[in-house]
Amino acid sequence: MVRSVVRALVRPEPPAMLTVREVAGELAVCRSTVYALLERGELERVWVWVGRSIRIPSASLEAFLARGRR
């Protein structure tokens, strides 16, 4: 019982890297808007060569939100 209470109180850490879809969900915008933010340099991107996909560091998303731009 103690373990279940501890698990309920401990909040899991966010992943270090997020997908475009995950960032769009966090910002409540479409994926096109996230790609536009990446092109303007408002969000940092990391290319993952396996699968040729983009990841956004969670720290970049947090900094973007701290700036208050949406």
XYZ file of N, CA and C in Angstrom, residues 1-9:
27
model
N 0.815 -1.190 0.000
C 0.000 0.000 0.000
C 0.863 1.261 0.000
N 1.945 1.241 0.736
C 2.832 2.403 0.797
C 3.403 2.695 -0.586
N 3.765 1.663 -1.334
C 4.317 1.871 -2.677
C 3.325 2.560 -3.594
N 2.058 2.182 -3.534
C 1.075 2.810 -4.406
C 0.884 4.283 -4.058
N 0.969 4.619 -2.781
C 0.855 6.012 -2.363
C 2.064 6.800 -2.849
N 3.247 6.217 -2.726
C 4.469 6.886 -3.181
C 4.416 7.096 -4.687
N 3.984 6.096 -5.450
C 3.878 6.246 -6.901
C 2.897 7.345 -7.282
N 1.835 7.472 -6.544
C 0.846 8.503 -6.842
C 1.394 9.899 -6.569
N 2.289 10.021 -5.612
C 2.843 11.321 -5.253
C 4.029 11.726 -6.117
